[in-house]
XYZ file of C-alpha atoms in Angstrom:
461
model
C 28.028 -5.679 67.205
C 29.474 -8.550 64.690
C 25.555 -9.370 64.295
C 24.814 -5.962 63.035
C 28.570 -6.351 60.763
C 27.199 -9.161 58.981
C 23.910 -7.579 58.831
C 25.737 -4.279 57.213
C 27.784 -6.849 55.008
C 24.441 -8.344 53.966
C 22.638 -5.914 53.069
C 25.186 -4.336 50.631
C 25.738 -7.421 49.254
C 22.018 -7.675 48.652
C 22.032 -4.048 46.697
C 24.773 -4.780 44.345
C 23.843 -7.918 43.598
C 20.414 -6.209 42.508
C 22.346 -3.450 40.819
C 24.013 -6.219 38.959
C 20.414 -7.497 38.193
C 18.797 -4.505 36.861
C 22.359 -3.278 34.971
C 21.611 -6.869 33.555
C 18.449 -6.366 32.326
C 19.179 -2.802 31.016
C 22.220 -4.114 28.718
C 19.547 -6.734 27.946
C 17.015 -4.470 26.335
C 19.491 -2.492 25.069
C 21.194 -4.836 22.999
C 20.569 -4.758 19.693
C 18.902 -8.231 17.818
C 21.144 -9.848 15.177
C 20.866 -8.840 12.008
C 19.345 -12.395 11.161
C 16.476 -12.654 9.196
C 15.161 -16.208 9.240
C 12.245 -17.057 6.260
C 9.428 -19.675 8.221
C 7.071 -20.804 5.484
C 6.295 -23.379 2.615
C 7.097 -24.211 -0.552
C 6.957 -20.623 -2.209
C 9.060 -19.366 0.523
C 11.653 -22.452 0.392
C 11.803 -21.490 -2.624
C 10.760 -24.649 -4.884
C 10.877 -24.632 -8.732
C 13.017 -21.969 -9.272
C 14.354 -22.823 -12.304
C 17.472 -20.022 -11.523
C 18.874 -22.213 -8.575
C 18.879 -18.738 -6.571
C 16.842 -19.813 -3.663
C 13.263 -18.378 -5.163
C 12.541 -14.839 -3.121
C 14.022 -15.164 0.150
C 17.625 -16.637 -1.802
C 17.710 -13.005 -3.889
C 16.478 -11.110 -0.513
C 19.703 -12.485 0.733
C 21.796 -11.624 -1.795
C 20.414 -8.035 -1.762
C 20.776 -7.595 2.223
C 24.076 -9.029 2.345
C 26.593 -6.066 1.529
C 23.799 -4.460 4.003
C 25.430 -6.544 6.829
C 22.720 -8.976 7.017
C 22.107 -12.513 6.933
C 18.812 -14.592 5.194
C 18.409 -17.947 6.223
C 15.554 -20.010 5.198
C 14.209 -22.656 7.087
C 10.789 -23.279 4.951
C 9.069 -26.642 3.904
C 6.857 -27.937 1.460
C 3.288 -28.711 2.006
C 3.570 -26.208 5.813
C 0.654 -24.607 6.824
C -0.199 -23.129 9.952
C -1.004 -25.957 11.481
C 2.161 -28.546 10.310
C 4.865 -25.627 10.953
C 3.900 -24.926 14.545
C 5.972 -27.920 15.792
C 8.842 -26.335 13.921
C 8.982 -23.233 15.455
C 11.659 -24.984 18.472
C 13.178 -27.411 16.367
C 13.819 -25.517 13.099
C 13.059 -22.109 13.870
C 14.395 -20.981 16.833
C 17.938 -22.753 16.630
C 18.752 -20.439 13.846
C 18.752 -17.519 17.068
C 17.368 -14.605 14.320
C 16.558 -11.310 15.288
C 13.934 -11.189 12.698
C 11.783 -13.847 10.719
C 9.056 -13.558 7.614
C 5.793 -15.843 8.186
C 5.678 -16.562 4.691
C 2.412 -19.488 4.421
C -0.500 -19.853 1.676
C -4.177 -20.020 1.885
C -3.584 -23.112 -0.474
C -1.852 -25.048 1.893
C -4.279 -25.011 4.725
C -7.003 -25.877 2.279
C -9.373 -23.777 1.825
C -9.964 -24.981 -1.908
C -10.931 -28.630 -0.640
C -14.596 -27.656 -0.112
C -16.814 -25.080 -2.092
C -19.122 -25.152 0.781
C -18.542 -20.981 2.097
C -19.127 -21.499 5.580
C -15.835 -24.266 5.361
C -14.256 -22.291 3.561
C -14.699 -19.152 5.974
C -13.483 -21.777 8.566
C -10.309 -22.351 6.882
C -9.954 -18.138 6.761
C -10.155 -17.821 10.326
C -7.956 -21.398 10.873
C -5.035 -19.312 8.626
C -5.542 -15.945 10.058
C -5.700 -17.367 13.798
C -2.649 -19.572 13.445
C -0.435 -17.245 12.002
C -1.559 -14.139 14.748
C -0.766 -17.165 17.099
C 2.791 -17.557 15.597
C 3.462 -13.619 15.486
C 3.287 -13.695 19.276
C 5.123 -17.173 19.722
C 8.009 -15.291 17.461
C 7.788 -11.804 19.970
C 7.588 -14.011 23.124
C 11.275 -15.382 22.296
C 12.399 -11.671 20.827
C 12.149 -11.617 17.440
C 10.973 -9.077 14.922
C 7.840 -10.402 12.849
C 6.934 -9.713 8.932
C 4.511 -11.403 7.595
C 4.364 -12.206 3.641
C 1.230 -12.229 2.048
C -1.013 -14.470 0.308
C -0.503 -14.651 -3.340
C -1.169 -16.269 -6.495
C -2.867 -20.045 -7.542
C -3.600 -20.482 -11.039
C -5.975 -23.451 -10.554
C -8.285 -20.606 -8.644
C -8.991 -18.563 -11.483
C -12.295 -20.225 -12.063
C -12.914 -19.892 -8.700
C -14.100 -15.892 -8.151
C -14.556 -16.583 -4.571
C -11.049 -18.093 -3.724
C -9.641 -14.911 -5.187
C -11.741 -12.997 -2.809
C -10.352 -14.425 0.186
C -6.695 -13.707 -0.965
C -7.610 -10.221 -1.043
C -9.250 -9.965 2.003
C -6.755 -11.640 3.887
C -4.275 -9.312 2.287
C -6.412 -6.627 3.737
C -7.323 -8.177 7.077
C -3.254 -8.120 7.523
C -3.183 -4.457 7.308
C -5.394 -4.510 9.885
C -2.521 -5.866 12.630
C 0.539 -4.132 14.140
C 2.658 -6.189 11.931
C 4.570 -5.370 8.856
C 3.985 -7.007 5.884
C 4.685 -7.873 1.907
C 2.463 -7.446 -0.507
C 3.457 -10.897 -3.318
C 0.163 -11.201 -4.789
C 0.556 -7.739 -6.504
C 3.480 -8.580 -8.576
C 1.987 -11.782 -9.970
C -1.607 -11.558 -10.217
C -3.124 -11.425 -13.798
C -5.999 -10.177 -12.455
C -7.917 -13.525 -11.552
C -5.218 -15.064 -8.741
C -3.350 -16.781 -11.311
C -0.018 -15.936 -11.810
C 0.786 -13.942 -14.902
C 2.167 -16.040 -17.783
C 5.864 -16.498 -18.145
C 6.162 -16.117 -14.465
C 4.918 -19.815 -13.094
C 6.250 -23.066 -12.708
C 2.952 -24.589 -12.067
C -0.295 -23.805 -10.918
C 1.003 -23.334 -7.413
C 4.712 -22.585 -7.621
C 6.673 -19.353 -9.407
C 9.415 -20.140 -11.713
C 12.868 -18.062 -11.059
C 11.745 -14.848 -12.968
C 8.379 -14.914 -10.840
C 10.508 -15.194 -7.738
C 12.410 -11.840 -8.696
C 9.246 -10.312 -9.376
C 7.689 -10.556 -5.813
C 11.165 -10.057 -4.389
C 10.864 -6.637 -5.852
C 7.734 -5.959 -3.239
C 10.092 -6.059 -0.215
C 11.276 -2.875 1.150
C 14.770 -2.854 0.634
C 15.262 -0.926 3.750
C 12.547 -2.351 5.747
C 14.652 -4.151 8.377
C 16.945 -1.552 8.644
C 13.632 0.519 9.581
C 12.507 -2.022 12.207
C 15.986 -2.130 13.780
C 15.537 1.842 14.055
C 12.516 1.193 15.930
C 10.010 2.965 13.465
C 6.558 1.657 14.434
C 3.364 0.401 11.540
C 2.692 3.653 10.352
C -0.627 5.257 11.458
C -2.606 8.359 10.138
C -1.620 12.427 11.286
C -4.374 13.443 13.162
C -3.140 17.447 13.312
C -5.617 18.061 10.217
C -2.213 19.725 8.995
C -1.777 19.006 4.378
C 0.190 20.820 1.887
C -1.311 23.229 -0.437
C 0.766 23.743 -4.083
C 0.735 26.958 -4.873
C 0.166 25.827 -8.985
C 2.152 27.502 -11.721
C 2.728 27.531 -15.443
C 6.698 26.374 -16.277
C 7.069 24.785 -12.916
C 8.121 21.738 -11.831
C 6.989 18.967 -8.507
C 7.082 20.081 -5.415
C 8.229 16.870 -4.186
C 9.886 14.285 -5.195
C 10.833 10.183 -4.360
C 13.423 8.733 -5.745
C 14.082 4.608 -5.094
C 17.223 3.501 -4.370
C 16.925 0.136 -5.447
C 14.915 -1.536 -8.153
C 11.132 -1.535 -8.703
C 8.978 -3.053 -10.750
C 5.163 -3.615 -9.831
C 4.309 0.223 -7.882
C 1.084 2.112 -6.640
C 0.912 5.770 -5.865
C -1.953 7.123 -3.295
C -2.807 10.313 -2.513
C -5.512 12.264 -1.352
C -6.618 15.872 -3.303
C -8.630 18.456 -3.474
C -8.808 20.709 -6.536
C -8.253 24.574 -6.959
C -7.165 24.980 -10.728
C -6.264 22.411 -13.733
C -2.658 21.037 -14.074
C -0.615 18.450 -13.586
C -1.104 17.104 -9.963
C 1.449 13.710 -10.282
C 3.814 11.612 -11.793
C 6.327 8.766 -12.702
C 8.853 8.921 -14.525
C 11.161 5.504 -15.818
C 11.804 3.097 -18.281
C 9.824 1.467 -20.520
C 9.659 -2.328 -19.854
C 10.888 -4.663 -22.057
C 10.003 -8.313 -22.124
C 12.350 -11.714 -23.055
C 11.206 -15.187 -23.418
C 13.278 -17.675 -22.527
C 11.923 -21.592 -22.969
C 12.672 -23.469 -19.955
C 12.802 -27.559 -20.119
C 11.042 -29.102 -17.016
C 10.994 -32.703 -17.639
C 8.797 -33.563 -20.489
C 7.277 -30.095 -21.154
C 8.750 -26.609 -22.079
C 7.734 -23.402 -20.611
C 8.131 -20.207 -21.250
C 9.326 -18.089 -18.870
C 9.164 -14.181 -19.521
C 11.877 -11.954 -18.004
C 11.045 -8.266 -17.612
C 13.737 -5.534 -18.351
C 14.708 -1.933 -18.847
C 14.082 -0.422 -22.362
C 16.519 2.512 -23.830
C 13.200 4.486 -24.033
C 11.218 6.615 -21.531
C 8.553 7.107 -20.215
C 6.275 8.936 -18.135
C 3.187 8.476 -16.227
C 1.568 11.785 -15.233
C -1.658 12.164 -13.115
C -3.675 15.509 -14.400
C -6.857 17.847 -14.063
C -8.147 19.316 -16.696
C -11.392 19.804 -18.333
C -13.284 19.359 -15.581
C -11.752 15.550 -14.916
C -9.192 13.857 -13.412
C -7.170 12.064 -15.954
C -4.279 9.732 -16.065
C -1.956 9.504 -18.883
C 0.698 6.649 -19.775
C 3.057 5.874 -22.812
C 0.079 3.357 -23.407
C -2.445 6.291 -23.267
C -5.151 7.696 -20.905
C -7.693 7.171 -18.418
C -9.950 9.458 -17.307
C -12.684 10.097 -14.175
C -16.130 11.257 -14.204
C -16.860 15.243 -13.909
C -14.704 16.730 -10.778
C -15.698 19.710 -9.155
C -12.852 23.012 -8.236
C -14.375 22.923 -4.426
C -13.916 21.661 -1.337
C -14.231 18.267 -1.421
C -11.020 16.047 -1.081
C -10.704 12.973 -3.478
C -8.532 9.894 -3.348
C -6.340 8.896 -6.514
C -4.569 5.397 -7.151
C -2.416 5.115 -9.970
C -1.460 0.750 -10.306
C 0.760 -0.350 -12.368
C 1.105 -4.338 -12.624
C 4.574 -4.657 -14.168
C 4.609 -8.344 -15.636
C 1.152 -7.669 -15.924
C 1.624 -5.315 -18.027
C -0.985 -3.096 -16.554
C -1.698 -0.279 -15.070
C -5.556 0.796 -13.323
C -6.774 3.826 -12.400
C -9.109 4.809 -9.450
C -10.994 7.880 -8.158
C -12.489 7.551 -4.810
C -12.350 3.974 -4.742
C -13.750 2.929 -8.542
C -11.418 2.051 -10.689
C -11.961 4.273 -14.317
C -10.003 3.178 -16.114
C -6.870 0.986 -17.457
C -3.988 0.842 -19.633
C -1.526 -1.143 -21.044
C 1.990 -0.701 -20.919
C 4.872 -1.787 -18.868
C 7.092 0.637 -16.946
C 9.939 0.590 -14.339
C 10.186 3.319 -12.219
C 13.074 5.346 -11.154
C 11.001 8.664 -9.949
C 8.112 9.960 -8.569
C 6.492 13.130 -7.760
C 3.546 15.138 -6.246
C 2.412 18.428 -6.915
C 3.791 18.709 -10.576
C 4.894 16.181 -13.261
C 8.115 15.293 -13.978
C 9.250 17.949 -15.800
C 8.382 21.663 -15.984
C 4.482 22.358 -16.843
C 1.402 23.254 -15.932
C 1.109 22.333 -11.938
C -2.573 22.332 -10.434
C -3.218 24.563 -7.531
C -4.113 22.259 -5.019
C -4.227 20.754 -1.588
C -2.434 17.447 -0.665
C -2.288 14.719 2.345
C -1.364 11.323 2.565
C 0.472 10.513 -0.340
C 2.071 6.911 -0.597
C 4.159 4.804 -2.711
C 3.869 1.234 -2.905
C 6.677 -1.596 -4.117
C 3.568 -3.854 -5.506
C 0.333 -3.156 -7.503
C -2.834 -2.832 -5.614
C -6.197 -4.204 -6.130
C -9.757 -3.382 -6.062
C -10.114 -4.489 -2.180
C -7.146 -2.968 -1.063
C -7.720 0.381 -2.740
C -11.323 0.331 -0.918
C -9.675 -0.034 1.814
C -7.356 3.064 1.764
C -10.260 4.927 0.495
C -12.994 3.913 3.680
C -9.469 5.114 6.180
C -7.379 2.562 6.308
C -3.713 2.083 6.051
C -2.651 -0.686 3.644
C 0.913 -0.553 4.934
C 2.008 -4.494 2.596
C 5.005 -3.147 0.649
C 4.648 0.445 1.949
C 7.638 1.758 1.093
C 6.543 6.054 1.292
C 3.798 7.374 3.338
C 4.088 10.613 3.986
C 1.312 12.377 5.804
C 2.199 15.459 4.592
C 1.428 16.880 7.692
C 4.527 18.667 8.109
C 4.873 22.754 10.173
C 7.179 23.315 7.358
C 8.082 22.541 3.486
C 11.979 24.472 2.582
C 13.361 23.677 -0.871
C 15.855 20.901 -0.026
C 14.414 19.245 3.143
C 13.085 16.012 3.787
C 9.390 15.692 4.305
C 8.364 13.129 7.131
C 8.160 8.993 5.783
C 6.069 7.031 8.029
C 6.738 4.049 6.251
C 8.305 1.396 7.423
C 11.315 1.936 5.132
C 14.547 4.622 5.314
C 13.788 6.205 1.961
C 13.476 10.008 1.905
C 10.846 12.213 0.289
C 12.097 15.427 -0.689
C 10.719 19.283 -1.163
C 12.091 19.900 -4.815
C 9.881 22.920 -5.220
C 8.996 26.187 -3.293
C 5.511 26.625 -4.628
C 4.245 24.122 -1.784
C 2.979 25.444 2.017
C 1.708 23.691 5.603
C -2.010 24.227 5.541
C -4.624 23.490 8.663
């Protein structure tokens, strides 16, 4: 009998203790990560030659997030490439305890400029993209939320068409993973990987206004997103789209409008044409530029600060005699003959803000640029900005970028891909429903909200 006690005894003992366990382990995964974000890169990231003192991108990321309730901490070095940082990753990285870090290294740094030879240079690629999938999973292993920043500018690779190449496909190839990332080289490129003047240090290094500029291609809200849980956003495969009714004196049907600042922008969208009108738009600012000479040792360089203008302007994306044509307060862009049938074509509208740019594409050509400078505060789909002429037409996949995009990247959205680097809209447009007033679904890796501002716009399979 006092056997079969103890036995009794034991054996509840044994079930709470694993009720403890498991209540353990629940609380565990239920617990939500700090709201930490730790920066794990090189020079850029550190921050280096920023002639404002403010801690180059990840320093103003930090000041942005913190009335958020979040913390930036930067524990980046000079010269770090994916090999040299990996023995940092206990000693620097993980005694900060964030919930979140940004991989944040340069093609640069792991050489692959050393040797013109391609088939080193496509080993350097792989040694870059390798190490840092390798540190993505080292980061998840001990709980933490990954972003990975981009490659970006080198002004000493402007000469050098191939180098440029590889940034862009590496841009793309990150696209390509289950990560989320930022898209820097599309608020400093001039077009040839170097950075655009006014916004450099040196050849390899952004000066303080250049730092402001790329930290304008992080999604304000993006760890706020990826504390909700919202997942790398993915194509609707319902074969759902909106259809816009068209009218004369009528305004968007839908509308984004940024909560926080934006310079460098794309819009996407896919369409298919049933009458002329306007189709999309931007509306904003015109951008203003300041020099400002800055003293670095022996030599003086200008650095160029981009503001808001008094005046405004508007960007508006139209069909009309028989075209597709873009039209900016620096003056139009148009496509080849389009047909009124059934064929669905994909629009990018990139504006390069420093740049000073903006390029225009139609199923994955670009026809067209012009040159202004404009910062956003609105954008729109199925109508311009104000009332007009809207375009009967259908809709899907319309997306709105913090960062210009470039030839490879727009390929890429064209052939089916997602470029989700500074993704701040996507909506699929894939919704049962459009009322006046609601919120149309964001797939994005952000908390911004796309709106129905119009009734002239319908759920179509």
């Amino acid at each position: 009998m006092k056997s079969l006690k103890h036995s009794k005894i034991l054996s509840t003992c044994v079930v709470i203790v694993a009720f403890m366990l498991l209540q353990a382990i629940v609380l565990a995964q239920e617990a939500p990560k700090p709201r930490k974000i730790a920066v794990f890169g090189s020079s850029v990231a550190h921050g280096s030659v920023d002639h404002e003192n403010k801690g180059g991108y990840a320093g103003r990321l930090g000041e942005l997030l913190k009335p958020r309730g979040w913390e930036v901490v930067n524990v980046s070095r000079g010269g770090d490439n994916t090999i040299k940082i990996a023995p940092r990753f206990e000693t620097d990285l993980l005694p900060q305890h964030a919930g979140y870090v940004v991989i944040a290294l340069s093609l640069s740094n792991e050489g692959i400029s050393k040797q013109a030879d391609k088939a080193y240079r496509d080993g350097i690629y792989e040694q870059w993209r390798t190490g840092v999938l390798a540190l993505v999973k080292r980061c998840r292993d001990a709980g933490m939320t990954v972003v990975v920043a981009n490659c970006y500018a080198r002004s000493e690779w402007s000469d050098d068409p191939q180098l440029y190449d590889y940034t862009k496909r590496m841009d793309v190839e990150i696209s390509r993973w289950d990560v989320p990332s930022i898209n820097l080289l599309g608020a400093v490129d001039d077009g040839r990987c170097a950075w655009v003047n006014g916004l450099y240090a040196d050849g390899g290094h952004p000066n303080g206004s250049g730092h402001q500029e790329m930290c304008y291609t992080i999604v304000p809200s993006l760890f706020e997103a990826l504390e909700a849980g919202k997942p790398t956003p993915a194509k609707d495969t319902s074969g759902r789209y909106a259809h816009v009714t068209g009218n004369t004196d009528s305004g968007a049907a839908l509308s984004f409008v940024p909560a926080d600042t934006m310079h460098s922008f794309a819009i996407s969208f896919w369409v298919r044409l049933k009458s002329v009108g306007a189709i999309a738009a931007v509306s904003g600012k015109a951008a203003a530029t300041r020099k400002e000479p800055w003293a670095r040792g022996d030599k003086t360089i200008e650095v160029m600060h981009v503001e808001p203008s008094k005046d405004k302007a508007v960007m508006t994306v139209a069909y009309r005699d028989g075209k597709l044509a873009y039209t900016g307060p620096g003056g139009e862009a148009k496509s080849g003959a389009i047909s009124e049938d059934d064929t669905w074509h994909h629009v990018v509208v990139s504006h390069g803000c420093a740049r000073g740019l903006t390029q225009f594409y139609v199923d994955g050509a670009m026809v067209g640029e012009v040159s202004e400078r404009v910062i956003p505060d609105a954008f729109y789909l199925g109508g311009g900005a104000t009332t007009g002429d809207v375009a009967e037409a259908d809709l899907r996949e319309w997306c709105v970028y913090r960062s210009a995009l470039n030839d490879e990247s727009v390929r890429f959205i064209h052939e089916g891909g997602v470029f989700q680097s500074s993704l701040e809209v996507f909506a699929p447009l894939a919704d049962n429903v459009f009322l006046d007033g609601a919120q149309v679904e964001n797939r994005a890796q952000s908390m911004s909200q796309v709106k129905v501002v119009g009734v002239g716009i319908s759920s179509q399979k």
